[in-house]
């Protein structure tokens, strides 16, 4: 199977696009800034077109689909060129569809029971969502002891200030966020600013900080 999005960069940009024509220049800016893995969320009508454009025109990008909540979305996303899938939660039906897609996937969890259920099903890589609301670094640090085989991409409420605390945890492979995609920069199509913010995000320290308890 292809490389997991957990292992491509410390930050996974979470992109919401309203104009498909922005997809390629945005992706190029993120890649140039050192963030090759890009999650395009299926929250807008142009999402699949955006994934298709990035997959076809930005060869150094590893584009994935986020907010995947139905088997049909799995099929449509992979057909459009998505190379990984991310969901905010999971069911057995959705999990089966993602497993059968042939691409890496990160099903969403927010409780220890959900993590254990996925481990029972052979899944060890997950999205932790909504990260801050669900307990943040303290919660993830607590999971590392009894469930060390689980690895996470926490997303939700994470920015430049607290991302290093998450990345310092042994069970965190990367974090998801939008802070390198400020609304005013996207509105102005200021791709140079996006590239600069992406570069800062790609260089976030992974020094082992003392986990919160």
Backbone as JSON, one array per atom type, in Angstrom:
{
  "sequence": "XXXXXXXXXXXXXXXXXXXXXXXXXXXXXXXXXXXXXXXXXXXXXXXXXXXXXXXXXXXXXXXXXXXXXXXXXXXXXXXXXXXXXXXXXXXXXXXXXXXXXXXXXXXXXXXXXXXXXXXXXXXXXXXXXXXXXXXXXXXXXXXXXXXXXXXXXXXXXXXXXXXXXXXXXXXXXXXXXXXXXXXXXXXXXXXXXXXXXXXXXXXXXXXXXXXXX",
  "N": [[0.85, -1.2, 0.0], [0.35, 2.33, -0.51], [2.4, 5.04, 0.82], [1.6, 6.11, 4.08], [-0.42, 8.96, 4.93], [0.33, 9.88, 7.41], [3.04, 9.84, 7.46], [4.21, 11.59, 5.68], [4.57, 14.37, 6.07], [4.9, 16.78, 8.78], [2.55, 18.21, 9.06], [-0.77, 18.12, 7.91], [-2.44, 19.78, 5.58], [-5.75, 20.97, 5.69], [-8.07, 21.42, 3.38], [-10.59, 23.52, 2.18], [-12.31, 24.13, -0.6], [-13.87, 26.5, -2.72], [-13.79, 27.27, -5.27], [-12.87, 25.64, -8.04], [-10.81, 26.38, -9.71], [-8.85, 27.38, -8.11], [-7.53, 25.25, -7.07], [-5.16, 24.03, -8.19], [-3.04, 26.11, -8.16], [-3.05, 26.55, -5.39], [-2.35, 24.03, -4.36], [0.19, 23.78, -5.48], [1.52, 25.81, -4.1], [1.45, 24.83, -1.47], [2.91, 22.45, -1.73], [5.39, 23.5, -2.54], [6.04, 24.74, -0.21], [6.68, 22.64, 1.39], [4.73, 20.84, 2.2], [3.48, 18.17, 1.11], [1.31, 16.37, 1.28], [-2.12, 16.7, 0.95], [-5.26, 17.37, 2.12], [-8.32, 17.49, 0.7], [-11.41, 18.57, 1.5], [-14.65, 17.08, 1.29], [-16.71, 19.01, 1.31], [-17.76, 20.9, -0.31], [-19.32, 21.64, -3.5], [-17.38, 21.6, -5.5], [-15.34, 19.95, -4.78], [-14.54, 17.34, -5.71], [-13.79, 17.93, -8.34], [-11.65, 19.58, -7.75], [-9.87, 17.8, -6.51], [-9.4, 16.14, -8.69], [-8.12, 17.92, -10.43], [-5.78, 18.61, -9.01], [-4.57, 16.1, -8.75], [-4.04, 15.59, -11.42], [-2.41, 17.68, -12.3], [-0.48, 18.47, -10.48], [2.08, 16.86, -9.84], [3.79, 16.35, -7.67], [2.25, 16.52, -5.46], [0.4, 14.82, -2.93], [-2.64, 14.07, -2.98], [-5.6, 13.9, -1.08], [-8.89, 12.85, 0.03], [-11.13, 14.37, 2.26], [-13.5, 14.41, 5.03], [-15.01, 12.2, 4.39], [-17.83, 10.3, 4.35], [-19.48, 8.33, 3.38], [-19.88, 5.29, 1.49], [-20.17, 5.73, -1.31], [-18.9, 8.16, -1.66], [-16.3, 7.37, -1.18], [-15.74, 5.8, -3.48], [-16.09, 7.75, -5.5], [-14.12, 9.62, -4.82], [-11.67, 8.23, -5.02], [-11.79, 7.59, -7.72], [-11.52, 10.12, -8.75], [-8.9, 10.63, -8.24], [-7.9, 10.68, -5.65], [-5.5, 9.87, -3.22], [-5.48, 9.11, -0.64], [-7.75, 8.68, 2.14], [-9.87, 10.36, 4.44], [-11.87, 10.33, 7.31], [-14.38, 11.79, 9.47], [-15.47, 10.17, 11.34], [-16.52, 6.73, 11.83], [-18.13, 3.79, 10.48], [-18.9, 0.29, 10.28], [-19.66, -0.26, 7.66], [-18.7, 1.96, 6.2], [-15.99, 1.7, 6.83], [-15.35, -0.74, 5.6], [-15.68, -0.03, 2.92], [-13.65, 1.88, 2.64], [-11.43, 0.3, 3.17], [-11.52, -1.46, 1.02], [-10.93, 0.25, -1.02], [-8.26, 0.42, -1.64], [-6.46, 2.43, -1.1], [-4.55, 4.31, 1.36], [-6.12, 5.06, 4.5], [-7.71, 7.1, 7.02], [-9.67, 6.59, 9.52], [-11.99, 8.35, 11.6], [-11.77, 8.96, 15.13], [-12.76, 9.5, 18.56], [-12.82, 8.52, 21.07], [-11.6, 6.14, 23.53], [-12.81, 3.64, 23.29], [-13.62, 3.58, 20.61], [-11.12, 3.56, 19.39], [-10.12, 1.08, 20.28], [-11.99, -0.59, 19.04], [-11.35, -0.2, 16.34], [-8.71, -1.17, 16.33], [-9.25, -3.85, 16.83], [-10.22, -4.5, 14.37], [-8.04, -4.44, 12.81], [-6.99, -1.99, 12.14], [-4.66, 0.55, 12.54], [-3.98, 3.18, 12.18], [-5.3, 6.38, 12.53], [-7.62, 9.17, 12.52], [-7.81, 11.68, 14.93], [-10.45, 13.27, 16.18], [-12.93, 15.64, 17.22], [-9.98, 17.21, 17.9], [-9.05, 19.11, 20.01], [-11.47, 19.61, 21.38], [-12.09, 17.05, 22.16], [-10.31, 16.36, 24.12], [-7.65, 16.85, 23.63], [-4.03, 17.12, 23.81], [-3.56, 15.96, 26.3], [-5.4, 13.88, 26.45], [-4.63, 12.26, 24.27], [-2.04, 11.6, 25.08], [-2.65, 10.04, 27.26], [-3.77, 7.83, 26.02], [-1.59, 6.63, 24.84], [-0.23, 4.91, 26.55], [-1.85, 2.46, 27.25], [-2.6, 1.8, 24.65], [-0.48, 1.55, 22.63], [-0.04, 0.83, 20.0], [-1.65, 2.29, 18.33], [-1.77, 4.99, 16.05], [-2.0, 8.48, 15.35], [-3.6, 11.2, 13.55], [-4.26, 14.05, 14.76], [-6.89, 16.43, 14.52], [-8.59, 19.51, 14.46], [-9.07, 22.38, 16.0], [-6.38, 22.87, 16.14], [-3.42, 24.73, 15.83], [-0.64, 26.85, 14.83], [0.5, 27.43, 17.29], [-0.09, 25.36, 19.15], [0.47, 23.02, 17.8], [3.17, 21.91, 17.93], [3.12, 20.68, 20.47], [1.38, 18.56, 20.12], [2.76, 17.15, 18.1], [4.92, 16.28, 19.52], [4.12, 14.06, 20.87], [4.34, 10.5, 21.25], [2.53, 8.92, 19.85], [1.54, 10.35, 17.74], [1.51, 11.0, 14.37], [1.22, 13.04, 12.48], [-0.3, 16.31, 12.25], [-3.5, 17.72, 11.54], [-4.63, 20.69, 9.94], [-5.66, 24.15, 9.37], [-4.37, 26.54, 9.48], [-2.35, 27.48, 7.85], [-3.7, 28.34, 5.74], [-5.12, 30.92, 5.61], [-8.22, 32.71, 5.5], [-8.29, 35.26, 4.29], [-6.0, 35.26, 2.72], [-6.57, 33.24, 0.89], [-8.82, 34.35, -0.34], [-7.66, 36.5, -1.6], [-6.06, 35.21, -3.28], [-3.39, 34.85, -2.62], [-0.86, 33.25, -3.11], [1.85, 33.19, -2.53], [1.99, 33.91, 0.14], [0.64, 31.74, 1.27], [2.46, 29.72, 0.64], [4.64, 30.55, 2.2], [3.61, 30.31, 4.82], [3.08, 27.6, 4.81], [5.66, 26.6, 4.64], [6.68, 27.37, 7.12], [5.05, 25.77, 8.72], [5.85, 23.24, 7.92], [8.27, 23.05, 9.08], [7.94, 22.73, 11.74], [8.89, 22.05, 15.08], [9.8, 18.8, 16.19], [10.65, 18.1, 18.65], [10.79, 16.19, 21.6], [8.54, 16.99, 23.84], [7.49, 17.39, 27.24], [4.82, 15.3, 27.91], [1.42, 16.32, 28.51], [-0.35, 15.69, 31.55]],
  "CA": [[0.0, 0.0, 0.0], [1.09, 3.58, -0.6], [2.83, 5.65, 2.07], [0.54, 6.7, 4.87], [-0.33, 10.42, 5.11], [0.97, 10.17, 8.69], [4.5, 9.81, 7.33], [4.66, 12.45, 4.59], [4.95, 15.7, 6.57], [4.35, 16.95, 10.13], [1.24, 18.87, 9.01], [-1.66, 17.79, 6.79], [-3.36, 20.9, 5.36], [-7.15, 20.6, 5.46], [-8.44, 22.43, 2.4], [-11.99, 23.66, 1.75], [-12.27, 24.95, -1.81], [-15.15, 26.92, -3.3], [-13.54, 27.53, -6.68], [-11.95, 24.59, -8.48], [-9.64, 26.97, -10.38], [-7.84, 27.67, -7.09], [-6.95, 24.01, -6.56], [-3.79, 23.78, -8.64], [-2.07, 27.05, -7.56], [-2.99, 26.32, -3.95], [-1.58, 22.81, -4.13], [1.59, 24.07, -5.79], [2.07, 26.61, -3.01], [1.64, 23.95, -0.32], [4.04, 21.55, -2.03], [6.61, 24.3, -2.52], [6.31, 25.02, 1.19], [7.1, 21.43, 2.09], [3.59, 20.06, 2.67], [3.0, 17.48, -0.09], [0.03, 15.71, 1.51], [-3.16, 17.73, 0.98], [-6.61, 16.83, 2.28], [-9.39, 18.32, 0.17], [-12.62, 18.08, 2.12], [-15.82, 16.96, 0.42], [-17.73, 19.89, 1.89], [-18.24, 21.83, -1.32], [-19.63, 20.97, -4.76], [-16.24, 21.53, -6.42], [-14.25, 19.19, -4.15], [-14.03, 16.27, -6.58], [-13.08, 18.58, -9.44], [-10.38, 20.07, -7.21], [-9.01, 16.62, -6.36], [-9.03, 15.71, -10.04], [-7.16, 18.88, -10.98], [-4.5, 18.47, -8.3], [-3.99, 14.8, -9.12], [-3.59, 15.61, -12.79], [-1.51, 18.77, -12.67], [0.55, 18.73, -9.46], [2.58, 15.5, -9.61], [4.48, 16.19, -6.38], [1.26, 16.53, -4.39], [-0.31, 13.58, -2.59], [-3.94, 14.64, -2.65], [-6.56, 12.98, -0.49], [-10.24, 13.35, 0.26], [-11.54, 14.4, 3.65], [-14.93, 14.42, 5.34], [-15.62, 11.06, 3.69], [-18.79, 9.72, 5.3], [-20.33, 7.36, 2.71], [-19.15, 4.46, 0.52], [-20.17, 6.34, -2.63], [-17.85, 9.17, -1.67], [-15.03, 6.65, -1.31], [-15.57, 5.46, -4.89], [-15.94, 8.97, -6.3], [-12.85, 10.26, -4.48], [-10.57, 7.46, -5.62], [-11.91, 7.76, -9.17], [-11.04, 11.46, -9.07], [-7.46, 10.67, -8.05], [-7.5, 10.74, -4.24], [-4.52, 8.85, -2.86], [-5.79, 8.67, 0.72], [-9.09, 9.05, 2.57], [-9.98, 10.74, 5.85], [-13.27, 10.48, 7.74], [-14.52, 12.33, 10.83], [-15.9, 9.05, 12.18], [-16.57, 5.53, 10.99], [-19.03, 2.66, 10.72], [-18.34, -0.89, 9.61], [-19.91, -0.14, 6.23], [-17.73, 2.91, 5.67], [-14.66, 1.13, 6.99], [-15.18, -1.74, 4.55], [-15.5, 0.67, 1.64], [-12.32, 2.49, 2.63], [-10.44, -0.78, 3.09], [-11.57, -2.02, -0.33], [-10.52, 1.26, -1.99], [-6.88, 0.19, -2.01], [-5.6, 3.55, -0.74], [-4.51, 4.5, 2.8], [-7.27, 5.78, 5.05], [-7.66, 7.47, 8.42], [-11.01, 6.73, 10.1], [-11.98, 9.25, 12.75], [-12.12, 8.48, 16.47], [-12.63, 10.49, 19.63], [-12.88, 7.82, 22.36], [-10.78, 4.94, 23.64], [-13.57, 2.49, 22.79], [-13.53, 3.6, 19.14], [-9.77, 3.14, 19.04], [-10.05, -0.36, 20.5], [-12.79, -1.24, 18.01], [-10.58, -0.2, 15.1], [-7.59, -2.09, 16.5], [-9.81, -5.19, 16.65], [-10.44, -4.68, 12.93], [-6.76, -4.39, 12.13], [-6.64, -0.62, 11.74], [-3.8, 1.15, 13.56], [-3.78, 4.6, 11.88], [-6.6, 7.0, 12.71], [-7.76, 10.59, 12.74], [-8.39, 12.0, 16.23], [-11.27, 14.43, 15.88], [-12.25, 16.94, 17.15], [-8.86, 17.0, 18.82], [-9.07, 19.93, 21.21], [-12.74, 19.4, 22.09], [-12.15, 15.67, 22.67], [-9.34, 16.14, 25.19], [-6.35, 17.4, 23.27], [-2.8, 16.37, 24.02], [-3.66, 15.17, 27.53], [-6.14, 12.65, 26.14], [-3.8, 11.4, 23.42], [-0.95, 11.09, 25.89], [-3.21, 8.98, 28.1], [-4.0, 6.65, 25.18], [-0.33, 6.04, 24.39], [0.18, 3.83, 27.44], [-2.56, 1.2, 27.04], [-2.85, 1.52, 23.23], [0.69, 2.12, 21.94], [-0.01, 0.49, 18.58], [-2.47, 3.24, 17.58], [-1.14, 6.25, 15.65], [-3.06, 9.44, 15.08], [-3.51, 12.54, 12.99], [-5.26, 14.88, 15.42], [-7.38, 17.56, 13.74], [-9.69, 20.22, 15.11], [-8.59, 23.29, 17.02], [-4.92, 22.87, 16.17], [-2.79, 25.83, 15.1], [0.82, 26.91, 14.93], [0.93, 27.53, 18.69], [-0.16, 24.1, 19.91], [0.87, 21.88, 16.98], [4.37, 21.22, 18.43], [2.79, 19.83, 21.61], [0.83, 17.31, 19.57], [3.79, 16.43, 17.37], [5.87, 15.71, 20.47], [3.59, 12.82, 21.44], [4.85, 9.33, 20.51], [1.5, 8.28, 19.04], [1.07, 11.3, 16.73], [2.33, 11.0, 13.17], [1.12, 14.38, 11.91], [-1.5, 17.01, 12.69], [-4.25, 18.36, 10.48], [-4.99, 22.05, 10.29], [-5.95, 25.1, 8.3], [-3.8, 27.85, 9.79], [-1.52, 27.94, 6.73], [-4.65, 28.7, 4.68], [-6.03, 31.96, 6.13], [-9.29, 33.06, 4.56], [-7.98, 36.45, 3.5], [-5.0, 34.89, 1.71], [-7.26, 32.49, -0.16], [-9.68, 35.27, -1.07], [-6.8, 37.34, -2.44], [-5.21, 34.29, -4.07], [-2.01, 35.2, -2.26], [-0.2, 31.95, -2.99], [3.16, 33.36, -1.9], [1.78, 33.87, 1.59], [0.33, 30.35, 1.61], [3.72, 28.97, 0.59], [5.46, 30.91, 3.37], [3.01, 29.71, 6.01], [3.28, 26.16, 4.69], [7.06, 26.3, 4.97], [6.79, 27.46, 8.58], [4.39, 24.6, 9.29], [6.64, 22.03, 7.63], [9.49, 23.06, 9.9], [7.6, 22.67, 13.16], [9.77, 21.2, 15.87], [9.3, 17.53, 16.7], [11.33, 17.78, 19.9], [9.95, 15.53, 22.58], [8.16, 17.8, 25.0], [6.9, 16.58, 28.31], [3.39, 15.2, 27.66], [0.52, 16.76, 29.57], [-0.95, 14.6, 32.31]],
  "C": [[0.87, 1.23, 0.0], [1.45, 4.1, 0.78], [1.67, 6.31, 2.78], [0.7, 8.22, 4.93], [0.3, 10.81, 6.43], [2.48, 10.35, 8.55], [5.05, 10.75, 6.26], [5.16, 13.81, 5.05], [4.36, 15.86, 7.96], [2.95, 17.54, 10.15], [0.51, 18.45, 7.74], [-2.63, 18.96, 6.61], [-4.76, 20.38, 5.05], [-7.78, 21.72, 4.63], [-9.94, 22.37, 2.1], [-12.0, 24.63, 0.57], [-13.67, 25.25, -2.33], [-15.03, 27.22, -4.79], [-12.48, 26.54, -7.14], [-10.71, 25.17, -9.16], [-8.53, 27.33, -9.4], [-7.05, 26.43, -6.69], [-5.48, 23.85, -6.93], [-2.8, 24.79, -8.07], [-1.95, 26.89, -6.05], [-2.13, 25.11, -3.63], [-0.1, 23.05, -4.42], [2.26, 24.88, -4.69], [2.36, 25.74, -1.79], [2.82, 23.01, -0.53], [5.35, 22.3, -1.97], [7.02, 24.64, -1.09], [6.66, 23.8, 2.02], [5.97, 20.59, 2.65], [2.96, 19.34, 1.47], [1.66, 16.79, 0.07], [-1.03, 16.78, 1.72], [-4.52, 17.05, 1.08], [-7.63, 17.84, 1.76], [-10.71, 17.77, 0.71], [-13.8, 18.07, 1.15], [-16.98, 17.76, 0.98], [-18.33, 20.85, 0.88], [-18.49, 21.09, -2.63], [-18.43, 20.79, -5.69], [-15.13, 20.63, -5.9], [-13.67, 18.12, -5.07], [-13.3, 16.84, -7.78], [-11.72, 19.08, -8.98], [-9.4, 18.92, -7.05], [-8.5, 16.17, -7.71], [-7.96, 16.62, -10.63], [-5.79, 18.74, -10.32], [-3.81, 17.17, -8.71], [-3.41, 14.83, -10.52], [-2.5, 16.61, -13.11], [-0.42, 19.08, -11.65], [1.15, 17.38, -9.05], [3.26, 15.29, -8.27], [3.52, 16.22, -5.2], [0.7, 15.12, -4.18], [-1.68, 14.03, -2.09], [-4.87, 13.55, -2.12], [-7.9, 13.65, -0.31], [-10.57, 13.28, 1.73], [-13.04, 14.53, 3.79], [-15.65, 13.36, 4.53], [-16.55, 10.35, 4.67], [-19.69, 8.66, 4.66], [-19.52, 6.56, 1.71], [-19.11, 5.07, -0.88], [-19.11, 7.41, -2.74], [-16.47, 8.54, -1.78], [-14.76, 6.37, -2.79], [-15.3, 6.7, -5.73], [-14.58, 9.63, -6.06], [-11.68, 9.54, -5.12], [-10.6, 7.58, -7.13], [-11.38, 9.12, -9.61], [-9.53, 11.6, -8.89], [-6.98, 10.77, -6.62], [-6.58, 9.57, -3.9], [-4.59, 8.46, -1.39], [-7.16, 9.23, 1.08], [-9.08, 9.36, 4.05], [-11.45, 10.91, 6.19], [-13.32, 11.06, 9.14], [-14.94, 11.27, 11.83], [-15.98, 7.82, 11.3], [-17.7, 4.61, 11.43], [-18.39, 1.46, 10.03], [-18.54, -0.82, 8.1], [-18.9, 0.81, 5.59], [-16.32, 2.35, 5.73], [-14.38, 0.09, 5.9], [-14.92, -1.09, 3.2], [-14.11, 1.29, 1.56], [-11.24, 1.42, 2.5], [-10.36, -1.33, 1.66], [-11.1, -1.03, -1.39], [-9.09, 1.06, -2.48], [-5.94, 1.34, -1.7], [-5.58, 3.68, 0.79], [-5.7, 5.32, 3.28], [-7.09, 6.01, 6.54], [-9.09, 7.63, 8.93], [-10.95, 7.55, 11.38], [-12.44, 8.6, 14.03], [-12.04, 9.64, 17.45], [-12.7, 9.85, 21.01], [-11.98, 6.6, 22.34], [-11.51, 3.72, 23.09], [-13.52, 2.43, 21.27], [-12.15, 3.16, 18.67], [-9.64, 1.62, 19.17], [-10.82, -1.11, 19.42], [-12.04, -1.28, 16.68], [-9.38, -1.14, 15.19], [-8.06, -3.53, 16.33], [-9.98, -5.53, 15.17], [-9.16, -4.52, 12.13], [-6.32, -3.03, 11.66], [-5.83, 0.03, 12.86], [-3.57, 2.65, 13.33], [-5.13, 5.29, 11.8], [-6.49, 8.53, 12.76], [-8.37, 10.78, 14.12], [-9.11, 13.31, 16.09], [-12.52, 14.45, 16.75], [-11.21, 17.04, 18.26], [-8.96, 17.8, 20.11], [-10.33, 19.69, 22.03], [-12.81, 18.02, 22.74], [-11.11, 15.38, 23.73], [-7.93, 16.55, 24.89], [-5.17, 16.49, 23.56], [-2.85, 15.51, 25.27], [-4.35, 13.84, 27.25], [-5.28, 11.7, 25.3], [-2.63, 10.81, 24.2], [-1.43, 9.93, 26.78], [-3.45, 7.69, 27.3], [-2.71, 5.91, 24.83], [0.1, 4.87, 25.26], [-0.52, 2.51, 27.15], [-2.72, 0.82, 25.57], [-1.69, 2.05, 22.38], [0.72, 1.83, 20.45], [-0.83, 1.44, 17.72], [-1.7, 4.52, 17.31], [-2.21, 7.18, 15.13], [-2.61, 10.64, 14.26], [-4.59, 13.37, 13.66], [-5.6, 16.1, 14.58], [-8.55, 18.19, 14.49], [-9.18, 21.08, 16.24], [-7.09, 23.37, 17.13], [-4.38, 23.99, 15.29], [-1.3, 25.81, 15.31], [1.29, 26.89, 16.38], [0.94, 26.19, 19.41], [0.23, 22.88, 19.09], [2.13, 21.19, 17.5], [4.09, 20.31, 19.62], [2.2, 18.5, 21.16], [1.92, 16.49, 18.9], [4.83, 15.8, 18.28], [5.4, 14.38, 21.04], [4.02, 11.62, 20.61], [3.82, 8.68, 19.6], [0.89, 9.22, 18.0], [2.03, 11.29, 15.55], [2.35, 12.35, 12.49], [-0.12, 15.02, 12.51], [-2.18, 17.6, 11.47], [-4.64, 19.76, 10.9], [-5.2, 22.93, 9.08], [-5.22, 26.42, 8.47], [-2.86, 28.36, 8.69], [-2.37, 28.35, 5.53], [-5.62, 29.77, 5.17], [-7.01, 32.43, 5.06], [-8.94, 34.26, 3.7], [-6.94, 36.16, 2.43], [-5.64, 34.12, 0.56], [-8.13, 33.42, -1.0], [-8.87, 36.14, -2.03], [-5.94, 36.52, -3.39], [-3.73, 34.63, -3.87], [-1.24, 33.9, -2.02], [1.18, 32.05, -2.4], [3.04, 33.3, -0.38], [1.46, 32.45, 2.04], [1.6, 29.52, 1.63], [4.58, 29.27, 1.82], [4.92, 30.27, 4.64], [3.17, 28.19, 5.98], [4.71, 25.77, 5.07], [7.27, 26.37, 6.49], [6.18, 26.24, 9.24], [5.22, 23.34, 9.09], [7.87, 21.93, 8.5], [9.19, 23.01, 11.39], [8.47, 21.66, 13.9], [9.06, 19.91, 16.27], [10.05, 17.12, 17.98], [10.35, 17.18, 20.88], [9.71, 16.44, 23.76], [7.59, 16.87, 26.05], [5.4, 16.51, 28.07], [2.59, 15.75, 28.83], [-0.07, 15.54, 30.26], [-2.17, 15.13, 33.06]]
}
